[in-house]
Amino acid sequence: MRNLPLNAWNLHDCTPSASQQLLLTAVLGGDDDALAAWRGWRGAQDIDVIDAASFRLLPLIYLRLKTLDPGDPLLPRLQVVYRHCWFKNQMLFNQARGLLDTLEQAGVACMLLKGAAMTPRYYPDAGQRFMHDIDVLVPARQFDSAVACLLDARWQLQGSSPARLRLLRRWRFLHGASFRRDNAELDLHGQLSRFVWQDEALLWGSARSQQWQGREVRIPSATFMLYHCCVHGVRWSYAILSWIPDALRMLADQDDPVDWPLLLRLGEQTRSVCQLYHALAYLAATWSAAVPPAVLDALGSMETSPTERAEYAQLARRPRRSPGALAKRLWLRSCRYRQGGKPASRPIGPSPVGWLAYLALYSLAPGNSRD
């Protein structure tokens, strides 16, 4: 075993490109730096040919440019993107309000996650943050009841049948399910992350009550929200980039500070040390985020296994479409699968038994749940 380096971070293929870095600076930098970065990006890029992750930043850039440069030639086009984002989010929020009412009337506890949880505190303007769907967490013991409520409310389960979903959930292969209704998408979660143990009592006990869309909702504490943001942010996706401004807003919030000892404990118990270390080290090194050096030292000194480091590298890299790459991915995920039912007391290692069980369940899972 060896420990993580203390003086380096590596986000693999999740590292922003030079073009994306300019857009991030336009969102996050000081006024002069932001304006220079935007003009540099505008002069080198065609806004009609933009990657999905960069597109999600355009509403934030629009709101920044309204103040910094009201005469920018692209401002009217950015305004269209912002208004589209605002309209779509309003549609999602409207569906979410009805969904939360339905679940709560059935006695199912609910908590907003990800973008939906960020909006009440960190993105008060409904058009600021691009959202593809609504993420809602329910207690694991109430997940089946929540699924039944959604089906009764005409939400359509995507990629699976209720019976198969129950089977995969019973064997801890899925942490949630996707639903659709009236062009709105919902991810229903029974736990924060897949194949990762969760301290439900602490998660729900530390949740905050927040006013949102004229009603009171639960959202995770700042510590759980930052943990979730970082662990999911350093997974490869064509659309993931917004985790960076999300995390920086949380870290800058003096009214709801992160409980750093708890974050360290979460990383160790869920064997997410690599993800947390590299995400937080990147934020500190690149954006001067308020991450205590002692936290990075502690994460860097925690024991990690070759399996954990390989799994992190595999999840943070753009998928390679080859039989060998697929076999490696399945093997690494099977090792994680065996650890998902309890807090990890030691680093994750190989598991031939987990490999066989994982392959059997993998063959039954819907395509969008295979990672």
Coordinates of C-alpha atoms in Angstrom, one line a residue:
M1 CA 0.0 0.0 0.0
R2 CA 1.1 3.6 -0.5
N3 CA -0.4 6.9 0.4
L4 CA -1.6 9.7 -1.9
P5 CA 0.9 12.4 -2.8
L6 CA 0.6 15.6 -0.8
N7 CA 1.8 17.9 -3.5
A8 CA -0.2 16.9 -6.6
W9 CA -3.7 16.5 -7.9
N10 CA -4.9 14.6 -10.9
L11 CA -8.4 14.8 -12.2
H12 CA -7.5 12.6 -15.2
D13 CA -10.0 13.4 -18.0
C14 CA -12.2 15.5 -15.7
T15 CA -9.6 18.3 -15.7
P16 CA -11.1 21.3 -17.5
S17 CA -9.7 22.0 -21.0
A18 CA -8.0 25.3 -21.7
S19 CA -11.2 26.6 -23.3
Q20 CA -13.3 25.4 -20.3
Q21 CA -10.8 27.1 -18.0
L22 CA -11.4 30.4 -19.7
L23 CA -15.2 30.0 -19.2
L24 CA -14.7 29.1 -15.6
T25 CA -12.5 32.2 -15.0
A26 CA -15.3 34.3 -16.7
V27 CA -17.7 32.9 -14.0
L28 CA -15.4 32.7 -11.0
G29 CA -12.6 35.3 -11.5
G30 CA -12.3 38.9 -10.4
D31 CA -13.9 41.5 -12.7
D32 CA -10.8 42.2 -14.8
D33 CA -9.8 38.6 -15.1
A34 CA -13.3 37.5 -15.8
L35 CA -13.8 40.0 -18.6
A36 CA -10.4 39.1 -20.2
A37 CA -11.1 35.4 -20.0
W38 CA -14.5 35.8 -21.7
R39 CA -13.1 37.9 -24.5
G40 CA -10.3 35.4 -24.9
W41 CA -12.8 32.6 -25.2
R42 CA -15.1 34.5 -27.5
G43 CA -12.2 35.4 -29.8
A44 CA -11.1 31.8 -30.1
Q45 CA -14.3 29.8 -29.9
D46 CA -17.5 29.5 -31.9
I47 CA -20.5 29.7 -29.6
D48 CA -22.4 27.5 -32.1
V49 CA -19.9 24.7 -31.5
I50 CA -19.7 24.3 -27.7
D51 CA -19.4 21.2 -25.5
A52 CA -22.2 20.2 -23.2
A53 CA -20.2 21.0 -20.0
S54 CA -19.3 24.5 -21.2
F55 CA -22.9 25.2 -22.3
R56 CA -24.1 24.7 -18.8
L57 CA -22.0 27.7 -17.6
L58 CA -23.5 30.1 -20.1
P59 CA -26.4 31.3 -17.8
L60 CA -23.8 32.3 -15.2
I61 CA -21.7 34.1 -17.8
Y62 CA -24.8 36.0 -19.0
L63 CA -25.5 37.3 -15.5
R64 CA -21.9 38.3 -15.0
L65 CA -21.7 40.1 -18.4
K66 CA -24.8 42.0 -17.8
T67 CA -22.8 44.0 -15.2
L68 CA -19.3 43.8 -16.6
D69 CA -20.0 44.5 -20.3
P70 CA -23.6 45.2 -21.2
G71 CA -22.6 45.9 -24.8
D72 CA -21.0 42.5 -25.5
P73 CA -22.1 41.3 -28.9
L74 CA -23.0 37.9 -27.6
L75 CA -25.1 39.1 -24.7
P76 CA -28.4 38.7 -26.6
R77 CA -27.6 35.1 -27.5
L78 CA -26.5 34.4 -23.9
Q79 CA -29.8 35.9 -22.7
V80 CA -31.7 33.3 -24.8
V81 CA -29.7 30.5 -23.1
Y82 CA -30.4 32.0 -19.7
R83 CA -34.2 32.3 -20.4
H84 CA -34.3 28.8 -21.7
C85 CA -32.6 27.6 -18.5
W86 CA -35.0 29.6 -16.4
F87 CA -38.0 28.2 -18.2
K88 CA -36.8 24.6 -18.0
N89 CA -36.0 24.9 -14.3
Q90 CA -39.4 26.4 -13.6
M91 CA -41.0 23.4 -15.3
L92 CA -38.8 21.0 -13.2
F93 CA -39.5 22.9 -10.0
N94 CA -43.2 22.8 -10.7
Q95 CA -43.1 19.0 -11.2
A96 CA -40.9 18.7 -8.1
R97 CA -43.4 20.5 -5.9
G98 CA -46.2 18.1 -6.9
L99 CA -43.9 15.2 -6.4
L100 CA -42.8 16.2 -2.9
D101 CA -46.5 16.8 -2.0
T102 CA -47.4 13.3 -3.3
L103 CA -44.6 11.6 -1.4
E104 CA -45.1 13.5 1.9
Q105 CA -48.8 12.8 1.8
A106 CA -47.9 9.1 1.6
G107 CA -45.6 9.5 4.7
V108 CA -42.4 9.3 2.7
A109 CA -39.6 11.6 3.9
C110 CA -37.9 13.5 1.1
M111 CA -34.6 15.4 0.6
L112 CA -33.5 17.4 -2.4
L113 CA -30.0 16.5 -3.8
K114 CA -27.5 18.0 -6.3
G115 CA -28.7 21.0 -8.3
A116 CA -32.1 21.0 -6.7
A117 CA -30.5 21.2 -3.3
M118 CA -28.1 23.9 -4.4
T119 CA -30.8 26.3 -5.7
P120 CA -32.4 27.4 -2.4
R121 CA -29.1 28.7 -0.9
Y122 CA -26.5 29.1 -3.6
Y123 CA -28.5 29.9 -6.8
P124 CA -31.5 32.0 -5.8
D125 CA -32.1 33.0 -9.5
A126 CA -34.0 30.2 -11.1
G127 CA -32.0 30.6 -14.3
Q128 CA -28.5 30.6 -12.9
R129 CA -27.8 26.9 -12.7
F130 CA -28.5 24.6 -15.6
M131 CA -30.3 21.5 -14.5
H132 CA -31.2 18.3 -16.5
D133 CA -33.4 16.7 -13.9
I134 CA -34.5 16.7 -10.3
D135 CA -32.8 14.5 -7.7
V136 CA -34.7 13.4 -4.6
L137 CA -33.5 11.2 -1.8
V138 CA -35.8 9.1 0.3
P139 CA -34.9 6.8 3.2
A140 CA -33.8 3.4 2.0
R141 CA -36.6 1.6 3.9
Q142 CA -39.1 3.8 2.1
F143 CA -37.7 3.5 -1.4
D144 CA -40.3 0.9 -2.6
S145 CA -43.1 3.0 -1.2
A146 CA -41.8 6.0 -3.1
V147 CA -41.6 4.1 -6.3
A148 CA -45.2 3.0 -5.9
C149 CA -46.3 6.6 -5.3
L150 CA -44.5 7.8 -8.4
L151 CA -46.1 5.1 -10.6
D152 CA -49.5 5.9 -9.2
A153 CA -48.8 9.6 -10.0
R154 CA -48.1 8.6 -13.7
W155 CA -44.4 8.9 -13.5
Q156 CA -42.9 6.4 -15.9
L157 CA -40.0 4.2 -14.7
Q158 CA -37.1 4.3 -17.2
G159 CA -35.1 1.4 -18.4
S160 CA -36.5 -1.3 -16.1
S161 CA -39.6 -2.9 -14.6
P162 CA -40.7 -2.4 -11.0
A163 CA -40.0 -6.1 -10.3
R164 CA -36.5 -6.0 -11.7
L165 CA -35.9 -2.7 -9.9
R166 CA -36.9 -4.4 -6.6
L167 CA -34.5 -7.3 -7.3
L168 CA -31.6 -5.0 -8.1
R169 CA -32.3 -2.9 -5.1
R170 CA -32.5 -5.9 -2.8
W171 CA -29.0 -7.0 -3.9
R172 CA -27.7 -3.4 -3.5
F173 CA -26.9 -3.1 -7.2
L174 CA -28.8 0.2 -7.7
H175 CA -28.9 3.2 -5.5
G176 CA -31.9 4.7 -7.3
A177 CA -34.1 4.9 -10.4
S178 CA -35.0 7.3 -13.1
F179 CA -38.5 8.5 -13.9
R180 CA -40.1 10.7 -16.6
R181 CA -43.3 12.6 -16.9
D182 CA -44.3 15.4 -19.2
N183 CA -40.8 16.0 -20.4
A184 CA -39.5 16.3 -16.8
E185 CA -36.9 13.8 -15.5
L186 CA -36.5 12.7 -11.9
D187 CA -33.8 10.6 -10.3
L188 CA -35.1 9.0 -7.1
H189 CA -32.3 8.0 -4.7
G190 CA -32.4 5.5 -1.9
Q191 CA -28.8 6.5 -1.0
L192 CA -26.3 9.1 -2.0
S193 CA -24.0 7.0 -4.1
R194 CA -23.9 3.6 -5.7
F195 CA -22.0 0.8 -3.9
V196 CA -21.2 3.2 -1.0
W197 CA -22.3 2.7 2.5
Q198 CA -24.3 5.6 4.0
D199 CA -24.8 6.7 7.6
E200 CA -28.5 7.4 7.1
A201 CA -29.1 8.5 10.7
L202 CA -26.4 11.1 10.4
L203 CA -27.4 12.2 6.9
W204 CA -31.0 12.8 7.8
G205 CA -30.3 14.0 11.3
S206 CA -28.0 16.8 10.0
A207 CA -30.2 17.8 7.1
R208 CA -31.2 21.5 6.9
S209 CA -34.7 22.9 6.5
Q210 CA -34.8 25.5 3.7
Q211 CA -37.5 27.6 2.0
W212 CA -37.8 26.7 -1.7
Q213 CA -40.4 27.6 -4.2
G214 CA -42.9 28.7 -1.5
R215 CA -42.5 25.6 0.6
E216 CA -40.2 24.1 3.2
V217 CA -37.8 21.3 2.0
R218 CA -34.9 19.3 3.4
I219 CA -31.5 19.6 1.9
P220 CA -28.2 17.9 3.0
S221 CA -25.9 19.7 5.4
A222 CA -23.0 21.6 3.8
T223 CA -20.7 18.8 4.7
F224 CA -22.7 16.0 3.0
M225 CA -23.4 18.3 0.1
L226 CA -19.7 19.1 -0.5
Y227 CA -18.9 15.4 -0.1
H228 CA -21.5 14.4 -2.7
C229 CA -20.5 17.3 -5.0
C230 CA -16.8 16.3 -5.0
V231 CA -17.2 12.5 -5.3
H232 CA -19.6 12.9 -8.2
G233 CA -17.8 15.8 -9.8
V234 CA -14.6 13.8 -10.6
R235 CA -16.5 11.1 -12.5
W236 CA -16.1 11.4 -16.3
S237 CA -19.1 12.9 -18.1
Y238 CA -19.5 15.1 -21.1
A239 CA -21.6 17.5 -19.1
I240 CA -19.9 17.6 -15.7
L241 CA -18.1 20.9 -15.0
S242 CA -20.6 22.8 -12.9
W243 CA -19.4 20.9 -9.8
I244 CA -16.5 23.4 -9.6
P245 CA -18.6 26.6 -9.1
D246 CA -21.0 24.5 -6.9
A247 CA -18.2 23.4 -4.6
L248 CA -16.6 26.9 -4.5
R249 CA -19.9 28.5 -3.4
M250 CA -20.3 26.0 -0.6
L251 CA -16.7 26.5 0.6
A252 CA -17.2 30.3 0.6
D253 CA -20.3 30.2 2.7
Q254 CA -19.4 31.4 6.1
D255 CA -22.9 30.9 7.5
D256 CA -22.9 27.2 7.0
P257 CA -19.3 26.0 7.4
V258 CA -18.1 22.5 6.5
D259 CA -17.4 20.1 9.3
W260 CA -14.0 19.0 8.2
P261 CA -13.5 16.1 10.7
L262 CA -16.8 14.7 9.6
L263 CA -15.8 15.0 5.9
L264 CA -12.6 13.1 6.6
R265 CA -14.6 10.4 8.4
L266 CA -17.0 10.1 5.5
G267 CA -14.1 9.8 3.0
E268 CA -12.6 7.0 5.1
Q269 CA -15.8 5.1 5.8
T270 CA -16.9 5.2 2.2
R271 CA -13.4 4.6 0.7
S272 CA -13.7 7.8 -1.3
V273 CA -10.4 9.2 -0.2
C274 CA -8.9 9.5 -3.8
Q275 CA -12.0 11.4 -5.1
L276 CA -12.1 13.8 -2.1
Y277 CA -8.3 14.4 -2.1
H278 CA -7.9 15.2 -5.7
A279 CA -11.1 17.3 -6.0
L280 CA -10.3 19.4 -2.9
A281 CA -6.6 19.7 -3.9
Y282 CA -7.6 21.0 -7.3
L283 CA -10.0 23.5 -5.9
A284 CA -7.4 24.8 -3.5
A285 CA -4.5 24.9 -6.0
T286 CA -6.5 26.3 -9.0
W287 CA -9.1 28.5 -7.3
S288 CA -7.6 29.3 -3.9
A289 CA -10.6 27.6 -2.2
A290 CA -10.7 27.7 1.6
V291 CA -9.6 24.1 2.1
P292 CA -7.5 23.8 5.3
P293 CA -4.0 22.4 4.5
A294 CA -4.4 20.0 7.4
V295 CA -7.4 18.5 5.7
L296 CA -5.4 17.8 2.5
D297 CA -2.6 16.4 4.6
A298 CA -5.0 14.1 6.4
L299 CA -6.5 12.9 3.2
G300 CA -3.1 12.4 1.6
S301 CA -1.9 10.4 4.5
M302 CA -4.9 8.0 4.6
E303 CA -4.1 4.5 3.4
T304 CA -5.4 3.7 -0.1
S305 CA -5.2 0.4 -2.0
P306 CA -4.1 -0.1 -5.6
T307 CA -7.8 -1.1 -6.3
E308 CA -9.1 2.2 -5.0
R309 CA -6.6 4.2 -6.9
A310 CA -7.3 2.3 -10.1
E311 CA -11.1 2.6 -9.6
Y312 CA -10.8 6.4 -9.2
A313 CA -8.6 6.6 -12.3
Q314 CA -11.1 4.5 -14.3
L315 CA -14.1 6.6 -13.2
A316 CA -12.4 9.9 -13.9
R317 CA -11.2 8.9 -17.4
R318 CA -13.2 9.1 -20.6
P319 CA -14.5 5.5 -21.2
R320 CA -12.4 3.4 -23.6
R321 CA -14.5 1.2 -25.9
S322 CA -12.5 -2.0 -25.9
P323 CA -13.1 -5.5 -24.3
G324 CA -10.1 -5.0 -22.1
A325 CA -11.2 -1.7 -20.8
L326 CA -14.7 -3.0 -20.1
A327 CA -13.4 -6.0 -18.3
K328 CA -11.2 -3.8 -16.1
R329 CA -14.1 -1.5 -15.3
L330 CA -16.3 -4.4 -14.3
W331 CA -13.6 -5.9 -12.2
L332 CA -13.0 -2.7 -10.3
R333 CA -16.7 -2.0 -9.8
S334 CA -17.2 -5.5 -8.5
C335 CA -14.6 -4.8 -5.8
R336 CA -16.5 -1.7 -4.8
Y337 CA -19.8 -3.6 -4.9
R338 CA -18.7 -6.0 -2.2
Q339 CA -18.0 -3.1 0.2
G340 CA -21.2 -1.2 -0.3
G341 CA -23.3 -2.7 2.5
K342 CA -21.2 -1.5 5.4
P343 CA -18.7 1.1 6.4
A344 CA -15.2 0.2 5.1
S345 CA -12.9 -0.6 7.9
R346 CA -9.9 -1.2 5.6
P347 CA -8.9 -0.3 2.0
I348 CA -10.8 -2.0 -0.8
G349 CA -9.1 -5.1 -2.4
P350 CA -9.9 -7.7 -5.0
S351 CA -13.0 -9.9 -4.6
P352 CA -13.5 -13.0 -6.8
V353 CA -16.9 -13.6 -5.2
G354 CA -17.9 -10.0 -5.7
W355 CA -16.9 -10.4 -9.4
L356 CA -19.3 -13.3 -10.0
A357 CA -22.2 -11.6 -8.2
Y358 CA -21.6 -8.3 -10.0
L359 CA -21.6 -9.9 -13.4
A360 CA -24.9 -11.7 -12.7
L361 CA -26.6 -8.4 -11.6
Y362 CA -24.9 -6.4 -14.4
S363 CA -26.7 -8.5 -16.9
L364 CA -30.0 -7.5 -15.4
A365 CA -29.4 -3.8 -15.0
P366 CA -30.7 -1.1 -17.4
G367 CA -28.1 0.3 -19.7
N368 CA -27.9 3.7 -18.0
S369 CA -27.1 2.1 -14.7
R370 CA -24.1 0.2 -15.8
D371 CA -20.9 1.8 -14.7

